[in-house]
Structures are given as C-alpha cells and as structure tokens.
Amino acid sequence: MARYVALLRGINVGGKNIIAMKDLRATLDEHGYDNVRTYIQSGNVLFDTDDDPANLESAIEGALEKAFGVALVVVVRSHRQLRNVVSKAPKGFGADPDTFHSDAIFLKAPLTAARVLDIVTLRDGVDQAWPGTGVVYFARLGAERTKSRLSKITTTTEYKQITIRNWKTTQTLLALLDEQG
C-alpha cells in the first residue's frame, strides 16, 4: 500500500468552501482510503491506498463533490514525489524564514512549471522562482511581500490548476508521511 498526500485547493479560505476536517476524513475513509489523516484546516489529507495513482485526483475530486456539493481541485503527490519536492528544492530555499516567505506552488497536470514561470512576472529584488517537477518554488522578500507579483497569478486561467503551501507546511507534510511510512 502506498502513502499519498492530497492537497485540496480553496477550502476553508476566506469563509468559503467550509469543510470540517472530521467530515473530510470520513468521506475519504468511506471511499476506501486507509489511515486517513488531515493536517491543519487548509485541506491537507494523508492516506494510504492501492488504487491506481493515475486516477486518484479525479476519484477524490468526485467523492468530495458528491459529499460536499463543491467542485474542488485536488493535487495528489506520493510520498516519494513529496520527498523529491523537498529534497530537490533550490539550495537554501526556506532556510531563512525571517527574511524570505517561501512557498511550494503545486501544479495539477498537465500544467507545467515552465508555463507557470511564463505567466508569473517577478519583481526584481522581491520575488524569486525556480522550476521543479510538478512544483514551482517561490520566495518573496518578507520586508517587501506587499510588492510581490505572486498575487497576479490569481488573474490567470492557470491559477485554477495550482494549490500553494508554505514551505513549513510542505516540510511538515513530508515528516508526517515519513512517520507513517
């Protein structure tokens, strides 16, 4: 049985798409996923399954829409894939959280890091971005966060195919997968 994390886009943010974590866990449990566990209220679900990885995102999206009446975007990463996201981060990424706010922008296929980097304009001296496999690493100078151009991605059609996690949450999700690994 393989371990995965499902990253749900747009739940419990700004009073929209409110889903209790106990209800989220129960829904995935009812659909045959094992060892279902959530982390914080922003839609991070760890689980085990023998299901075909190619079908996990659509299966979970369907289960959630049926249960909660909301169409959600779900990005799934295996334990190995999340380990690669963390281990292949640019040198020093996330190492100085007092200076830089660092995020992992997770991409739903077929969206690519190259495409995201084409549409995100970086502000010199504020923003930095690097491509990864299924992810874009994005850092903003903390003192200048309000000048970052990351928010401009919300005006693009591609925005609907991403979900963002801060670097600390990304690392914590990996640690949780490692614990149960």
mmCIF file of N, CA and C in Angstrom, residues 8 11-12 19-27 36 38-45:
data_model
loop_
_atom_site.group_PDB
_atom_site.id
_atom_site.type_symbol
_atom_site.label_atom_id
_atom_site.label_comp_id
_atom_site.label_asym_id
_atom_site.label_seq_id
_atom_site.Cartn_x
_atom_site.Cartn_y
_atom_site.Cartn_z
ATOM 1 N N LEU A 8 -5.902 19.906 -1.240
ATOM 2 C CA LEU A 8 -7.147 20.457 -1.744
ATOM 3 C C LEU A 8 -6.997 21.952 -1.933
ATOM 4 N N ILE A 11 -10.258 25.323 0.104
ATOM 5 C CA ILE A 11 -11.237 25.067 1.158
ATOM 6 C C ILE A 11 -10.844 25.846 2.402
ATOM 7 N N ASN A 12 -11.883 26.240 3.147
ATOM 8 C CA ASN A 12 -11.701 26.931 4.432
ATOM 9 C C ASN A 12 -10.836 28.180 4.309
ATOM 10 N N ILE A 19 -15.265 23.102 5.050
ATOM 11 C CA ILE A 19 -15.377 21.659 5.227
ATOM 12 C C ILE A 19 -14.644 21.294 6.515
ATOM 13 N N ALA A 20 -15.358 20.657 7.424
ATOM 14 C CA ALA A 20 -14.742 20.210 8.678
ATOM 15 C C ALA A 20 -13.787 19.059 8.376
ATOM 16 N N MET A 21 -12.655 19.060 9.042
ATOM 17 C CA MET A 21 -11.657 18.021 8.791
ATOM 18 C C MET A 21 -12.180 16.629 9.150
ATOM 19 N N LYS A 22 -13.027 16.519 10.173
ATOM 20 C CA LYS A 22 -13.580 15.205 10.513
ATOM 21 C C LYS A 22 -14.480 14.706 9.388
ATOM 22 N N ASP A 23 -15.201 15.604 8.727
ATOM 23 C CA ASP A 23 -16.055 15.208 7.606
ATOM 24 C C ASP A 23 -15.209 14.844 6.385
ATOM 25 N N LEU A 24 -14.139 15.560 6.184
ATOM 26 C CA LEU A 24 -13.221 15.256 5.086
ATOM 27 C C LEU A 24 -12.593 13.881 5.286
ATOM 28 N N ARG A 25 -12.122 13.622 6.500
ATOM 29 C CA ARG A 25 -11.539 12.303 6.803
ATOM 30 C C ARG A 25 -12.573 11.194 6.606
ATOM 31 N N ALA A 26 -13.780 11.416 7.095
ATOM 32 C CA ALA A 26 -14.837 10.403 6.980
ATOM 33 C C ALA A 26 -15.165 10.112 5.518
ATOM 34 N N THR A 27 -15.199 11.143 4.692
ATOM 35 C CA THR A 27 -15.514 10.948 3.274
ATOM 36 C C THR A 27 -14.453 10.093 2.597
ATOM 37 N N VAL A 36 -6.453 7.547 6.958
ATOM 38 C CA VAL A 36 -6.726 8.931 6.557
ATOM 39 C C VAL A 36 -6.454 9.856 7.734
ATOM 40 N N THR A 38 -5.661 14.254 8.537
ATOM 41 C CA THR A 38 -5.594 15.614 7.999
ATOM 42 C C THR A 38 -4.560 16.413 8.788
ATOM 43 N N TYR A 39 -4.077 17.450 8.139
ATOM 44 C CA TYR A 39 -3.147 18.363 8.795
ATOM 45 C C TYR A 39 -3.616 19.787 8.547
ATOM 46 N N ILE A 40 -3.839 20.526 9.570
ATOM 47 C CA ILE A 40 -4.399 21.877 9.617
ATOM 48 C C ILE A 40 -5.680 21.959 8.780
ATOM 49 N N GLN A 41 -6.327 23.077 8.825
ATOM 50 C CA GLN A 41 -7.666 23.232 8.242
ATOM 51 C C GLN A 41 -7.680 23.584 6.753
ATOM 52 N N SER A 42 -6.518 23.615 6.111
ATOM 53 C CA SER A 42 -6.482 24.110 4.734
ATOM 54 C C SER A 42 -6.498 23.017 3.673
ATOM 55 N N GLY A 43 -6.894 21.803 4.053
ATOM 56 C CA GLY A 43 -7.080 20.767 3.051
ATOM 57 C C GLY A 43 -5.855 19.963 2.705
ATOM 58 N N ASN A 44 -5.201 19.425 3.702
ATOM 59 C CA ASN A 44 -4.064 18.528 3.509
ATOM 60 C C ASN A 44 -4.475 17.182 4.076
ATOM 61 N N VAL A 45 -4.554 16.165 3.221
ATOM 62 C CA VAL A 45 -5.033 14.857 3.651
ATOM 63 C C VAL A 45 -3.996 13.801 3.311
#
